[in-house]
Coordinates of C-alpha atoms in Angstrom, one line a residue:
Q1 CA 0.2 -0.1 -0.2
V2 CA 1.3 3.4 -1.1
R3 CA 1.5 6.1 2.0
L4 CA 2.7 9.3 2.5
V5 CA 2.7 10.3 6.0
E6 CA 4.0 13.7 6.7
S7 CA 4.8 15.2 10.4
G8 CA 6.5 17.9 12.5
G9 CA 4.2 20.5 12.1
G10 CA 2.8 22.6 15.0
L11 CA 2.9 26.2 16.2
V12 CA 5.4 28.1 16.3
Q13 CA 6.5 32.1 16.8
P14 CA 7.7 34.5 14.1
G15 CA 11.7 33.5 13.7
G16 CA 11.2 29.7 15.3
S17 CA 12.1 26.7 13.2
L18 CA 10.7 23.4 12.2
R19 CA 11.7 20.2 10.5
L20 CA 8.8 18.3 8.9
S21 CA 9.3 14.5 7.7
C22 CA 7.6 12.7 4.9
A23 CA 7.8 8.8 5.1
A24 CA 7.3 7.4 2.5
S25 CA 6.1 3.4 1.5
G26 CA 5.2 1.3 -0.4
F27 CA 7.5 2.7 -3.7
P28 CA 10.9 3.3 -3.9
L29 CA 11.3 7.1 -2.9
S30 CA 14.9 7.2 -4.8
N31 CA 12.7 7.0 -8.3
Y32 CA 10.9 9.7 -7.7
V33 CA 10.9 13.6 -8.1
M34 CA 9.7 14.5 -4.2
S35 CA 8.4 17.5 -3.2
W36 CA 7.1 19.9 -0.7
Y37 CA 3.6 22.3 -1.2
R38 CA 1.5 24.1 0.9
Q39 CA -1.9 25.6 1.2
A40 CA -2.9 28.7 2.8
P41 CA -6.4 29.4 3.8
G42 CA -8.6 30.9 0.9
K43 CA -4.9 30.9 -1.2
E44 CA -4.0 27.8 -3.9
R45 CA -1.6 25.4 -3.3
E46 CA 1.3 26.0 -4.0
R47 CA 4.8 24.1 -4.4
V48 CA 7.8 25.6 -2.2
A49 CA 10.4 23.0 -2.9
S50 CA 11.7 19.9 -4.8
S51 CA 14.2 17.1 -4.7
Y52 CA 15.2 15.5 -7.8
W53 CA 16.9 12.0 -7.9
T54 CA 19.9 13.6 -9.4
G55 CA 20.6 14.9 -6.0
S56 CA 20.0 18.7 -7.1
S57 CA 16.9 20.5 -5.6
D58 CA 15.3 23.8 -5.7
S59 CA 13.0 25.9 -3.8
V60 CA 10.8 29.2 -4.5
D61 CA 12.0 32.7 -3.8
S62 CA 9.7 33.3 -0.7
V63 CA 11.6 30.4 0.9
K64 CA 14.9 30.5 -0.3
G65 CA 17.7 31.2 2.5
R66 CA 15.0 30.0 5.0
F67 CA 13.9 26.5 3.8
T68 CA 16.1 23.7 2.9
I69 CA 14.5 20.6 1.4
S70 CA 16.3 17.0 2.1
R71 CA 16.0 13.1 1.4
D72 CA 16.9 10.0 2.5
N73 CA 16.3 7.5 0.4
L74 CA 17.9 4.5 2.4
K75 CA 14.9 5.9 4.9
D76 CA 12.3 6.6 2.7
T77 CA 12.2 9.9 4.1
L78 CA 11.5 13.7 2.8
Y79 CA 12.4 16.5 5.2
L80 CA 11.8 20.2 4.6
Q81 CA 14.5 22.2 7.3
M82 CA 12.4 25.5 8.0
N83 CA 14.0 28.6 9.6
D84 CA 13.2 32.2 10.3
L85 CA 9.3 31.1 9.9
K86 CA 7.2 34.4 9.2
P87 CA 3.2 34.2 9.6
E88 CA 2.6 34.0 6.1
D89 CA 4.6 30.5 6.1
T90 CA 1.5 29.6 7.7
A91 CA -0.6 27.0 5.7
V92 CA -1.3 22.8 5.6
Y93 CA 2.0 21.3 4.0
Y94 CA 1.9 18.8 1.7
C95 CA 4.2 15.9 0.3
R96 CA 4.1 14.8 -3.0
A97 CA 6.3 12.1 -4.9
V98 CA 5.9 12.4 -8.9
G99 CA 7.4 9.6 -10.9
R100 CA 5.6 6.5 -12.4
N101 CA 2.8 7.6 -10.4
S102 CA 2.0 10.9 -8.3
Y103 CA 1.1 10.7 -4.6
W104 CA 0.1 13.0 -2.0
G105 CA 0.4 13.0 1.5
Q106 CA -2.5 14.1 4.1
G107 CA -1.2 17.4 5.0
T108 CA 0.8 18.5 8.3
Q109 CA -0.1 22.0 9.5
V110 CA 2.0 25.0 9.9
T111 CA 0.9 28.0 11.9
V112 CA 3.6 30.8 12.8
S113 CA 2.2 33.3 15.3
S114 CA 2.7 35.3 18.2

C-alpha cells in the first residue's frame, strides 16, 4: 500500500524553526521527484521545494535561504527544514511524489504566530 505520511508541524513563533518529515512506503522514493507544497486558507496550493533523483533541489523565491529540502533514500523519508519562519508561512504542508505515479500525503499544519 502506497502511503506518504507527513509529521513535524505545529505552532511556532515568528523567527522560529520546524522540521517536517514525510515518510514514504509502498514505492521506491529514490525513483521519484519529491516535493513539498503548501496551501494557506483561501489560497491555491503552491509548490515550495523539490528534490530530484539527480541529487539536485530547488525552492521558490519566498523561502530561499530559509527552507531546505532534503531526502534520505535509505529511510524513504523526505524532510523540510524551515528556519526564520514568518506568519505568511502559515499553511497546511503537503508532501508529493511524482514518478511512474503521483502521490500526495494528507498534510501537516504549520502555524506561525506570536
